[in-house]
Amino acid sequence: MKVWQASNGELRRILEGHVFDVNCCRFFPSGLVVLSGGMDAQLKIWSAEDANCVVTFKGHKGGILDTAIVERGRNVVSGSRDGTARLWDCGRSACLGVIADCGSSINGVAVGAADNSINLGSPEQAPSEREVGTESKMLLLAQEDKKLQCLGLQSRQPIFHFIGSDAFNCCTFLSGFLLLAGTQDGNIYQLDVRSPRAPVQVIHRSGAPVLSLLRFRDGFIASQGDGSCFVVQQDLDYVIELTGADCDPVYKVATWEKQIYTCCRDGLVRRYQLSDL
């Protein structure tokens, strides 16, 4: 992994230690620490200041495909090709439990604060005192077997599951009850956790896989396997296209204030500056 100075593209750090591909990485809220997951089934925490790997979590039996950070980052969640989602204690570098065992690859995970109207269920056992900030949170899992599953993060109890048109690649929360999930055949489902049987709407711009979804201001950003990347604003009506990737898949999108960053199979990280929308 490489850490860049965003303002000028200068390479600041190289984080080395994973074997095989690094599938996902994100900063902790502090901005000083990085969480990564790889095909070596390891989850690692790094100092962005000196490039040291400070913690390695082991326990998954397949590559880690996505992660989520719970509140300030005392706990993190990982989703893996082994079909499990796990909760980890960063301070003691220990697994606090298997939240879900789906029997199918978990391609995307998201953690969100639940609206008060949603019944998250009660845990069968008292949670560990090492669990911090898991109460009143939902965990969303995008699965290879066409299922989208939502659970209470602390209770481990199911809230709903939804069957899509194809494998789910990615998911994100828009609010305490609205969520988005993207499929391999190009559908973006908007669902309401309070009545999840039928989607609020399905957005379909092309048949290319939806690879990344990210909440942004009043809407979201999506990227697809045909190189398209677009910003949907307000009531999901107003769309801005981000150009440049041509036909190479755009794997991931990140934002910082008015700037959008994309990473593409062509080996480039692109930065877009948005004026006031």
PDB file of N, CA, C and O in Angstrom, residues 120-153:
ATOM      1  N   LEU A 120     -33.481  -4.051  16.843  1.00  0.00           N
ATOM      2  CA  LEU A 120     -32.192  -4.695  16.570  1.00  0.00           C
ATOM      3  C   LEU A 120     -32.058  -6.054  17.253  1.00  0.00           C
ATOM      4  O   LEU A 120     -31.059  -6.740  17.052  1.00  0.00           O
ATOM      5  N   GLY A 121     -33.045  -6.450  18.055  1.00  0.00           N
ATOM      6  CA  GLY A 121     -32.953  -7.726  18.754  1.00  0.00           C
ATOM      7  C   GLY A 121     -32.063  -7.635  19.987  1.00  0.00           C
ATOM      8  O   GLY A 121     -31.400  -6.627  20.215  1.00  0.00           O
ATOM      9  N   SER A 122     -32.047  -8.702  20.764  1.00  0.00           N
ATOM     10  CA  SER A 122     -31.244  -8.734  21.993  1.00  0.00           C
ATOM     11  C   SER A 122     -30.189  -9.827  21.884  1.00  0.00           C
ATOM     12  O   SER A 122     -30.470 -10.915  21.369  1.00  0.00           O
ATOM     13  N   PRO A 123     -28.982  -9.567  22.394  1.00  0.00           N
ATOM     14  CA  PRO A 123     -27.942 -10.596  22.339  1.00  0.00           C
ATOM     15  C   PRO A 123     -28.289 -11.795  23.217  1.00  0.00           C
ATOM     16  O   PRO A 123     -28.882 -11.637  24.285  1.00  0.00           O
ATOM     17  N   GLU A 124     -27.928 -12.996  22.750  1.00  0.00           N
ATOM     18  CA  GLU A 124     -28.194 -14.202  23.540  1.00  0.00           C
ATOM     19  C   GLU A 124     -27.269 -14.284  24.746  1.00  0.00           C
ATOM     20  O   GLU A 124     -27.617 -14.839  25.780  1.00  0.00           O
ATOM     21  N   GLN A 125     -26.055 -13.723  24.600  1.00  0.00           N
ATOM     22  CA  GLN A 125     -25.124 -13.672  25.731  1.00  0.00           C
ATOM     23  C   GLN A 125     -24.743 -12.224  25.963  1.00  0.00           C
ATOM     24  O   GLN A 125     -24.796 -11.408  25.044  1.00  0.00           O
ATOM     25  N   ALA A 126     -24.340 -11.924  27.190  1.00  0.00           N
ATOM     26  CA  ALA A 126     -23.913 -10.555  27.501  1.00  0.00           C
ATOM     27  C   ALA A 126     -22.688 -10.208  26.653  1.00  0.00           C
ATOM     28  O   ALA A 126     -21.737 -10.992  26.585  1.00  0.00           O
ATOM     29  N   PRO A 127     -22.677  -9.053  25.986  1.00  0.00           N
ATOM     30  CA  PRO A 127     -21.522  -8.675  25.150  1.00  0.00           C
ATOM     31  C   PRO A 127     -20.265  -8.492  25.997  1.00  0.00           C
ATOM     32  O   PRO A 127     -20.334  -8.114  27.165  1.00  0.00           O
ATOM     33  N   SER A 128     -19.134  -8.753  25.390  1.00  0.00           N
ATOM     34  CA  SER A 128     -17.843  -8.516  26.048  1.00  0.00           C
ATOM     35  C   SER A 128     -17.696  -7.030  26.369  1.00  0.00           C
ATOM     36  O   SER A 128     -18.171  -6.172  25.625  1.00  0.00           O
ATOM     37  N   GLU A 129     -17.046  -6.740  27.502  1.00  0.00           N
ATOM     38  CA  GLU A 129     -16.806  -5.331  27.826  1.00  0.00           C
ATOM     39  C   GLU A 129     -15.825  -4.693  26.841  1.00  0.00           C
ATOM     40  O   GLU A 129     -15.658  -3.471  26.819  1.00  0.00           O
ATOM     41  N   ARG A 130     -15.182  -5.522  26.019  1.00  0.00           N
ATOM     42  CA  ARG A 130     -14.266  -4.999  24.985  1.00  0.00           C
ATOM     43  C   ARG A 130     -15.022  -4.510  23.750  1.00  0.00           C
ATOM     44  O   ARG A 130     -14.418  -3.920  22.863  1.00  0.00           O
ATOM     45  N   GLU A 131     -16.313  -4.799  23.686  1.00  0.00           N
ATOM     46  CA  GLU A 131     -17.131  -4.254  22.589  1.00  0.00           C
ATOM     47  C   GLU A 131     -17.467  -2.808  22.912  1.00  0.00           C
ATOM     48  O   GLU A 131     -18.075  -2.524  23.939  1.00  0.00           O
ATOM     49  N   VAL A 132     -17.068  -1.896  22.026  1.00  0.00           N
ATOM     50  CA  VAL A 132     -17.284  -0.469  22.280  1.00  0.00           C
ATOM     51  C   VAL A 132     -18.036   0.137  21.093  1.00  0.00           C
ATOM     52  O   VAL A 132     -17.547   0.113  19.967  1.00  0.00           O
ATOM     53  N   GLY A 133     -19.239   0.636  21.361  1.00  0.00           N
ATOM     54  CA  GLY A 133     -19.982   1.338  20.321  1.00  0.00           C
ATOM     55  C   GLY A 133     -20.782   0.442  19.397  1.00  0.00           C
ATOM     56  O   GLY A 133     -21.256   0.894  18.361  1.00  0.00           O
ATOM     57  N   THR A 134     -20.969  -0.839  19.778  1.00  0.00           N
ATOM     58  CA  THR A 134     -21.725  -1.741  18.895  1.00  0.00           C
ATOM     59  C   THR A 134     -23.233  -1.652  19.133  1.00  0.00           C
ATOM     60  O   THR A 134     -24.007  -2.031  18.253  1.00  0.00           O
ATOM     61  N   GLU A 135     -23.645  -1.154  20.297  1.00  0.00           N
ATOM     62  CA  GLU A 135     -25.085  -1.046  20.542  1.00  0.00           C
ATOM     63  C   GLU A 135     -25.683  -0.014  19.579  1.00  0.00           C
ATOM     64  O   GLU A 135     -25.017   0.924  19.158  1.00  0.00           O
ATOM     65  N   SER A 136     -26.932  -0.234  19.212  1.00  0.00           N
ATOM     66  CA  SER A 136     -27.690   0.634  18.287  1.00  0.00           C
ATOM     67  C   SER A 136     -27.065   0.722  16.899  1.00  0.00           C
ATOM     68  O   SER A 136     -27.334   1.654  16.153  1.00  0.00           O
ATOM     69  N   LYS A 137     -26.232  -0.273  16.531  1.00  0.00           N
ATOM     70  CA  LYS A 137     -25.633  -0.304  15.190  1.00  0.00           C
ATOM     71  C   LYS A 137     -26.178  -1.486  14.386  1.00  0.00           C
ATOM     72  O   LYS A 137     -26.472  -2.555  14.929  1.00  0.00           O
ATOM     73  N   MET A 138     -26.273  -1.262  13.072  1.00  0.00           N
ATOM     74  CA  MET A 138     -26.631  -2.318  12.126  1.00  0.00           C
ATOM     75  C   MET A 138     -25.392  -2.714  11.338  1.00  0.00           C
ATOM     76  O   MET A 138     -24.530  -1.876  11.047  1.00  0.00           O
ATOM     77  N   LEU A 139     -25.321  -3.998  10.976  1.00  0.00           N
ATOM     78  CA  LEU A 139     -24.262  -4.496  10.095  1.00  0.00           C
ATOM     79  C   LEU A 139     -24.920  -4.992   8.813  1.00  0.00           C
ATOM     80  O   LEU A 139     -25.849  -5.807   8.859  1.00  0.00           O
ATOM     81  N   LEU A 140     -24.427  -4.493   7.689  1.00  0.00           N
ATOM     82  CA  LEU A 140     -24.964  -4.856   6.381  1.00  0.00           C
ATOM     83  C   LEU A 140     -23.924  -5.690   5.638  1.00  0.00           C
ATOM     84  O   LEU A 140     -22.743  -5.324   5.613  1.00  0.00           O
ATOM     85  N   LEU A 141     -24.352  -6.823   5.060  1.00  0.00           N
ATOM     86  CA  LEU A 141     -23.433  -7.741   4.370  1.00  0.00           C
ATOM     87  C   LEU A 141     -23.900  -7.939   2.927  1.00  0.00           C
ATOM     88  O   LEU A 141     -25.041  -8.348   2.681  1.00  0.00           O
ATOM     89  N   ALA A 142     -23.001  -7.660   1.987  1.00  0.00           N
ATOM     90  CA  ALA A 142     -23.263  -7.891   0.559  1.00  0.00           C
ATOM     91  C   ALA A 142     -22.615  -9.223   0.178  1.00  0.00           C
ATOM     92  O   ALA A 142     -21.388  -9.363   0.269  1.00  0.00           O
ATOM     93  N   GLN A 143     -23.422 -10.184  -0.244  1.00  0.00           N
ATOM     94  CA  GLN A 143     -22.940 -11.558  -0.396  1.00  0.00           C
ATOM     95  C   GLN A 143     -22.929 -12.021  -1.853  1.00  0.00           C
ATOM     96  O   GLN A 143     -23.735 -11.600  -2.682  1.00  0.00           O
ATOM     97  N   GLU A 144     -22.045 -12.975  -2.113  1.00  0.00           N
ATOM     98  CA  GLU A 144     -21.882 -13.537  -3.452  1.00  0.00           C
ATOM     99  C   GLU A 144     -23.098 -14.366  -3.876  1.00  0.00           C
ATOM    100  O   GLU A 144     -23.369 -14.516  -5.071  1.00  0.00           O
ATOM    101  N   ASP A 145     -23.861 -14.886  -2.906  1.00  0.00           N
ATOM    102  CA  ASP A 145     -25.004 -15.759  -3.221  1.00  0.00           C
ATOM    103  C   ASP A 145     -26.294 -14.977  -3.497  1.00  0.00           C
ATOM    104  O   ASP A 145     -27.387 -15.504  -3.341  1.00  0.00           O
ATOM    105  N   LYS A 146     -26.148 -13.693  -3.878  1.00  0.00           N
ATOM    106  CA  LYS A 146     -27.276 -12.806  -4.241  1.00  0.00           C
ATOM    107  C   LYS A 146     -28.061 -12.321  -3.030  1.00  0.00           C
ATOM    108  O   LYS A 146     -29.129 -11.736  -3.185  1.00  0.00           O
ATOM    109  N   LYS A 147     -27.544 -12.578  -1.821  1.00  0.00           N
ATOM    110  CA  LYS A 147     -28.255 -12.134  -0.618  1.00  0.00           C
ATOM    111  C   LYS A 147     -27.619 -10.866  -0.065  1.00  0.00           C
ATOM    112  O   LYS A 147     -26.392 -10.709  -0.056  1.00  0.00           O
ATOM    113  N   LEU A 148     -28.501  -9.988   0.418  1.00  0.00           N
ATOM    114  CA  LEU A 148     -28.098  -8.827   1.190  1.00  0.00           C
ATOM    115  C   LEU A 148     -28.673  -9.053   2.583  1.00  0.00           C
ATOM    116  O   LEU A 148     -29.876  -9.257   2.727  1.00  0.00           O
ATOM    117  N   GLN A 149     -27.807  -9.041   3.576  1.00  0.00           N
ATOM    118  CA  GLN A 149     -28.242  -9.408   4.919  1.00  0.00           C
ATOM    119  C   GLN A 149     -27.948  -8.261   5.877  1.00  0.00           C
ATOM    120  O   GLN A 149     -26.883  -7.633   5.806  1.00  0.00           O
ATOM    121  N   CYS A 150     -28.891  -7.987   6.780  1.00  0.00           N
ATOM    122  CA  CYS A 150     -28.710  -6.935   7.780  1.00  0.00           C
ATOM    123  C   CYS A 150     -28.919  -7.532   9.164  1.00  0.00           C
ATOM    124  O   CYS A 150     -29.880  -8.277   9.384  1.00  0.00           O
ATOM    125  N   LEU A 151     -27.995  -7.241  10.086  1.00  0.00           N
ATOM    126  CA  LEU A 151     -28.057  -7.781  11.447  1.00  0.00           C
ATOM    127  C   LEU A 151     -27.832  -6.665  12.455  1.00  0.00           C
ATOM    128  O   LEU A 151     -27.256  -5.625  12.127  1.00  0.00           O
ATOM    129  N   GLY A 152     -28.276  -6.920  13.700  1.00  0.00           N
ATOM    130  CA  GLY A 152     -27.870  -6.071  14.805  1.00  0.00           C
ATOM    131  C   GLY A 152     -26.419  -6.383  15.144  1.00  0.00           C
ATOM    132  O   GLY A 152     -26.083  -7.543  15.386  1.00  0.00           O
ATOM    133  N   LEU A 153     -25.557  -5.361  15.166  1.00  0.00           N
ATOM    134  CA  LEU A 153     -24.123  -5.626  15.372  1.00  0.00           C
ATOM    135  C   LEU A 153     -23.867  -6.202  16.762  1.00  0.00           C
ATOM    136  O   LEU A 153     -23.091  -7.144  16.912  1.00  0.00           O
TER     137      LEU A 153
END
